[in-house]
PDB file of C-alpha atoms in Angstrom:
ATOM      1  CA  MET A   1     168.164  80.547 118.537  1.00  0.00           C
ATOM      2  CA  ILE A   2     168.215  83.590 116.273  1.00  0.00           C
ATOM      3  CA  CYS A   3     166.440  81.641 113.573  1.00  0.00           C
ATOM      4  CA  ALA A   4     163.618  80.604 115.939  1.00  0.00           C
ATOM      5  CA  SER A   5     163.080  84.187 117.158  1.00  0.00           C
ATOM      6  CA  LYS A   6     162.961  85.439 113.537  1.00  0.00           C
ATOM      7  CA  LYS A   7     160.351  82.800 112.711  1.00  0.00           C
ATOM      8  CA  LEU A   8     158.314  83.773 115.770  1.00  0.00           C
ATOM      9  CA  PHE A   9     158.539  87.468 114.857  1.00  0.00           C
ATOM     10  CA  LEU A  10     157.550  86.828 111.225  1.00  0.00           C
ATOM     11  CA  THR A  11     154.665  84.576 112.278  1.00  0.00           C
ATOM     12  CA  ALA A  12     153.372  87.162 114.756  1.00  0.00           C
ATOM     13  CA  THR A  13     153.677  89.932 112.144  1.00  0.00           C
ATOM     14  CA  LEU A  14     151.878  87.842 109.534  1.00  0.00           C
ATOM     15  CA  LEU A  15     149.042  87.022 111.947  1.00  0.00           C
ATOM     16  CA  PHE A  16     148.705  90.701 112.871  1.00  0.00           C
ATOM     17  CA  ILE A  17     148.502  91.779 109.212  1.00  0.00           C
ATOM     18  CA  LEU A  18     146.092  88.969 108.320  1.00  0.00           C
ATOM     19  CA  GLY A  19     143.857  89.745 111.311  1.00  0.00           C
ATOM     20  CA  ASN A  20     143.638  93.434 110.415  1.00  0.00           C
ATOM     21  CA  SER A  21     142.935  92.598 106.774  1.00  0.00           C
ATOM     22  CA  LEU A  22     140.033  90.344 107.747  1.00  0.00           C
ATOM     23  CA  ALA A  23     138.661  92.913 110.181  1.00  0.00           C
ATOM     24  CA  ALA A  24     138.599  95.494 107.388  1.00  0.00           C
ATOM     25  CA  CYS A  25     136.557  93.113 105.221  1.00  0.00           C
ATOM     26  CA  ILE A  26     134.014  92.335 107.937  1.00  0.00           C
ATOM     27  CA  GLN A  27     132.278  95.644 108.552  1.00  0.00           C
ATOM     28  CA  ALA A  28     128.866  96.409 109.936  1.00  0.00           C
ATOM     29  CA  PRO A  29     126.250  96.937 107.235  1.00  0.00           C
ATOM     30  CA  LYS A  30     125.921 100.542 106.137  1.00  0.00           C
ATOM     31  CA  ARG A  31     122.876 102.389 107.424  1.00  0.00           C
ATOM     32  CA  LEU A  32     120.568 104.000 104.859  1.00  0.00           C
ATOM     33  CA  SER A  33     120.439 107.785 104.766  1.00  0.00           C
ATOM     34  CA  GLN A  34     117.328 109.715 105.724  1.00  0.00           C
ATOM     35  CA  GLU A  35     116.780 110.756 102.086  1.00  0.00           C
ATOM     36  CA  GLN A  36     116.969 107.142 100.881  1.00  0.00           C
ATOM     37  CA  VAL A  37     114.402 106.106 103.480  1.00  0.00           C
ATOM     38  CA  LEU A  38     112.042 108.955 102.579  1.00  0.00           C
ATOM     39  CA  ASP A  39     112.213 107.901  98.918  1.00  0.00           C
ATOM     40  CA  ILE A  40     111.399 104.292  99.876  1.00  0.00           C
ATOM     41  CA  VAL A  41     108.442 105.403 101.996  1.00  0.00           C
ATOM     42  CA  TRP A  42     107.050 107.711  99.298  1.00  0.00           C
ATOM     43  CA  THR A  43     107.280 104.996  96.632  1.00  0.00           C
ATOM     44  CA  ASP A  44     105.179 102.718  98.848  1.00  0.00           C
ATOM     45  CA  PHE A  45     102.783 105.413 100.107  1.00  0.00           C
ATOM     46  CA  ARG A  46     102.072 107.246  96.834  1.00  0.00           C
ATOM     47  CA  PRO A  47      99.397 104.853  95.449  1.00  0.00           C
ATOM     48  CA  SER A  48      97.319 105.364  98.620  1.00  0.00           C
ATOM     49  CA  THR A  49      97.195 109.160  98.318  1.00  0.00           C
ATOM     50  CA  SER A  50      94.502 111.024  96.411  1.00  0.00           C
ATOM     51  CA  SER A  51      96.845 113.630  94.904  1.00  0.00           C
ATOM     52  CA  GLN A  52      99.829 111.327  94.218  1.00  0.00           C
ATOM     53  CA  ASN A  53     101.907 114.466  94.834  1.00  0.00           C
ATOM     54  CA  ARG A  54     104.778 114.230  97.316  1.00  0.00           C
ATOM     55  CA  SER A  55     104.818 117.973  97.964  1.00  0.00           C
ATOM     56  CA  ASN A  56     101.325 117.712  99.494  1.00  0.00           C
ATOM     57  CA  TRP A  57     102.825 115.704 102.358  1.00  0.00           C
ATOM     58  CA  GLU A  58     105.278 116.648 105.070  1.00  0.00           C
ATOM     59  CA  ASN A  59     107.518 114.457 107.167  1.00  0.00           C
ATOM     60  CA  ASN A  60     106.161 114.959 110.653  1.00  0.00           C
ATOM     61  CA  GLN A  61     108.729 112.638 112.259  1.00  0.00           C
ATOM     62  CA  VAL A  62     111.811 110.868 110.914  1.00  0.00           C
ATOM     63  CA  SER A  63     114.038 109.121 113.444  1.00  0.00           C
ATOM     64  CA  LEU A  64     116.219 106.094 114.082  1.00  0.00           C
ATOM     65  CA  VAL A  65     114.585 103.834 116.658  1.00  0.00           C
ATOM     66  CA  THR A  66     114.736 100.321 118.038  1.00  0.00           C
ATOM     67  CA  GLY A  67     111.826  97.971 117.548  1.00  0.00           C
ATOM     68  CA  ARG A  68     111.120  98.072 121.275  1.00  0.00           C
ATOM     69  CA  GLU A  69     110.359 101.806 121.048  1.00  0.00           C
ATOM     70  CA  VAL A  70     107.730 101.574 118.306  1.00  0.00           C
ATOM     71  CA  VAL A  71     106.211  98.094 118.398  1.00  0.00           C
ATOM     72  CA  SER A  72     103.005  99.422 120.002  1.00  0.00           C
ATOM     73  CA  GLU A  73     102.559 101.900 117.129  1.00  0.00           C
ATOM     74  CA  PHE A  74     102.119  99.029 114.674  1.00  0.00           C
ATOM     75  CA  SER A  75     100.502  96.359 116.854  1.00  0.00           C
ATOM     76  CA  VAL A  76      97.013  97.879 116.679  1.00  0.00           C
ATOM     77  CA  VAL A  77      94.713  96.402 114.050  1.00  0.00           C
ATOM     78  CA  PRO A  78      93.305  99.274 111.951  1.00  0.00           C
ATOM     79  CA  ILE A  79      89.544  99.743 112.321  1.00  0.00           C
ATOM     80  CA  SER A  80      88.938 101.506 109.016  1.00  0.00           C
ATOM     81  CA  LYS A  81      89.848 100.661 105.454  1.00  0.00           C
ATOM     82  CA  CYS A  82      91.911 103.203 103.563  1.00  0.00           C
ATOM     83  CA  PRO A  83      91.608 103.908  99.848  1.00  0.00           C
ATOM     84  CA  GLY A  84      94.130 102.589  97.389  1.00  0.00           C
ATOM     85  CA  PRO A  85      95.669  99.177  96.927  1.00  0.00           C
ATOM     86  CA  PRO A  86      95.510  96.704  99.820  1.00  0.00           C
ATOM     87  CA  LEU A  87      98.524  96.951 102.091  1.00  0.00           C
ATOM     88  CA  PRO A  88     100.723  93.919 102.694  1.00  0.00           C
ATOM     89  CA  GLU A  89     100.777  92.396 106.161  1.00  0.00           C
ATOM     90  CA  ASN A  90     103.247  93.899 108.605  1.00  0.00           C
ATOM     91  CA  ARG A  91     106.254  91.743 109.408  1.00  0.00           C
ATOM     92  CA  ALA A  92     107.522  90.857 112.852  1.00  0.00           C
ATOM     93  CA  ILE A  93     109.288  93.751 114.566  1.00  0.00           C
ATOM     94  CA  ARG A  94     112.442  92.653 116.378  1.00  0.00           C
ATOM     95  CA  ALA A  95     112.804  94.521 119.669  1.00  0.00           C
ATOM     96  CA  SER A  96     116.582  94.958 119.441  1.00  0.00           C
ATOM     97  CA  SER A  97     116.790  95.799 115.717  1.00  0.00           C
ATOM     98  CA  ASN A  98     117.336  99.313 114.391  1.00  0.00           C
ATOM     99  CA  TYR A  99     114.744 100.918 112.146  1.00  0.00           C
ATOM    100  CA  TRP A 100     113.856 104.223 110.586  1.00  0.00           C
ATOM    101  CA  PHE A 101     110.482 105.446 111.875  1.00  0.00           C
ATOM    102  CA  VAL A 102     108.742 107.822 109.466  1.00  0.00           C
ATOM    103  CA  ARG A 103     105.433 109.615 110.011  1.00  0.00           C
ATOM    104  CA  VAL A 104     103.941 111.713 107.231  1.00  0.00           C
ATOM    105  CA  VAL A 105     100.956 114.046 107.472  1.00  0.00           C
ATOM    106  CA  PRO A 106      99.150 116.060 104.812  1.00  0.00           C
ATOM    107  CA  ARG A 107     100.194 119.678 104.462  1.00  0.00           C
ATOM    108  CA  ILE A 108      97.578 122.244 105.349  1.00  0.00           C
ATOM    109  CA  TYR A 109      95.276 122.956 102.413  1.00  0.00           C
ATOM    110  CA  THR A 110      95.980 126.175 100.534  1.00  0.00           C
ATOM    111  CA  PRO A 111      92.855 127.695  98.997  1.00  0.00           C
ATOM    112  CA  THR A 112      93.344 128.511  95.330  1.00  0.00           C
ATOM    113  CA  ASN A 113      93.397 132.229  94.726  1.00  0.00           C
ATOM    114  CA  THR A 114      94.948 134.440  92.112  1.00  0.00           C
ATOM    115  CA  ALA A 115      97.293 136.170  94.574  1.00  0.00           C
ATOM    116  CA  ALA A 116      98.981 132.884  95.454  1.00  0.00           C
ATOM    117  CA  MET A 117      99.271 131.956  91.804  1.00  0.00           C
ATOM    118  CA  LYS A 118     100.850 135.330  90.914  1.00  0.00           C
ATOM    119  CA  HIS A 119     103.523 134.995  93.592  1.00  0.00           C
ATOM    120  CA  GLY A 120     104.408 131.483  92.468  1.00  0.00           C
ATOM    121  CA  ASP A 121     103.404 129.936  95.778  1.00  0.00           C
ATOM    122  CA  GLU A 122     102.754 126.234  95.665  1.00  0.00           C
ATOM    123  CA  ILE A 123      99.096 125.288  95.798  1.00  0.00           C
ATOM    124  CA  ILE A 124      98.441 122.452  98.240  1.00  0.00           C
ATOM    125  CA  ILE A 125      95.547 120.179  97.324  1.00  0.00           C
ATOM    126  CA  PRO A 126      93.706 118.669 100.291  1.00  0.00           C
ATOM    127  CA  GLU A 127      94.154 115.014 101.163  1.00  0.00           C
ATOM    128  CA  PRO A 128      90.657 114.259 102.458  1.00  0.00           C
ATOM    129  CA  LEU A 129      90.986 110.567 103.266  1.00  0.00           C
ATOM    130  CA  ILE A 130      94.323 109.942 105.001  1.00  0.00           C
ATOM    131  CA  GLN A 131      95.097 111.814 108.212  1.00  0.00           C
ATOM    132  CA  LYS A 132      98.617 110.412 108.646  1.00  0.00           C
ATOM    133  CA  ALA A 133     100.774 107.425 107.829  1.00  0.00           C
ATOM    134  CA  SER A 134     103.485 105.697 109.860  1.00  0.00           C
ATOM    135  CA  TYR A 135     106.235 103.523 108.396  1.00  0.00           C
ATOM    136  CA  LEU A 136     108.947 101.345 109.894  1.00  0.00           C
ATOM    137  CA  VAL A 137     111.883 100.682 107.562  1.00  0.00           C
ATOM    138  CA  ASP A 138     114.847  98.376 108.219  1.00  0.00           C
ATOM    139  CA  SER A 139     117.797 100.741 108.699  1.00  0.00           C
ATOM    140  CA  THR A 140     120.214  98.726 106.550  1.00  0.00           C
ATOM    141  CA  SER A 141     118.199  96.762 103.969  1.00  0.00           C
ATOM    142  CA  GLY A 142     115.540  99.404 103.272  1.00  0.00           C
ATOM    143  CA  GLU A 143     112.738  96.854 103.522  1.00  0.00           C
ATOM    144  CA  ILE A 144     109.443  98.167 104.858  1.00  0.00           C
ATOM    145  CA  VAL A 145     108.758  96.124 107.971  1.00  0.00           C
ATOM    146  CA  ALA A 146     105.488  97.768 109.000  1.00  0.00           C
ATOM    147  CA  ARG A 147     103.098 100.470 107.870  1.00  0.00           C
ATOM    148  CA  ARG A 148      99.943 101.998 109.271  1.00  0.00           C
ATOM    149  CA  LEU A 149      97.576 104.436 107.594  1.00  0.00           C
ATOM    150  CA  PHE A 150      95.087 106.512 109.572  1.00  0.00           C
ATOM    151  CA  CYS A 151      91.943 107.226 107.537  1.00  0.00           C
ATOM    152  CA  ASP A 152      88.637 109.041 108.079  1.00  0.00           C
ATOM    153  CA  ARG A 153      86.452 106.185 106.896  1.00  0.00           C
TER     154      ARG A 153
END
């Protein structure tokens, strides 16, 4: 009888340890940081800008969202063509998936004057063609799922 209870105890202990070991191996995918996502967006967006200068753009909105919250933002077919290379087609947005939503807008133009140059202030060059850009990035893989540029033309 003692032998059977020892076997049962050892088996239960082994199953407990094995179960916890497997649970530690199976973790949810790690979410990308905000900085990583902003780098991904800029790499994709840069060729479409006239200045190709990241400091001329500000992040108007950066947030974690579900597809359900932003699907309407990307479902509209753009009326105008933006400068730069043609954009790839947007992928399907899954309503229950988590994404990073990023909106960038051009910084306000700073007229060039000698006073600004003497103080070391950064001169902002106008971005005449793109009013804003919206991106949807998969929160774990970093793949750009959708993008939309808003242009004057």
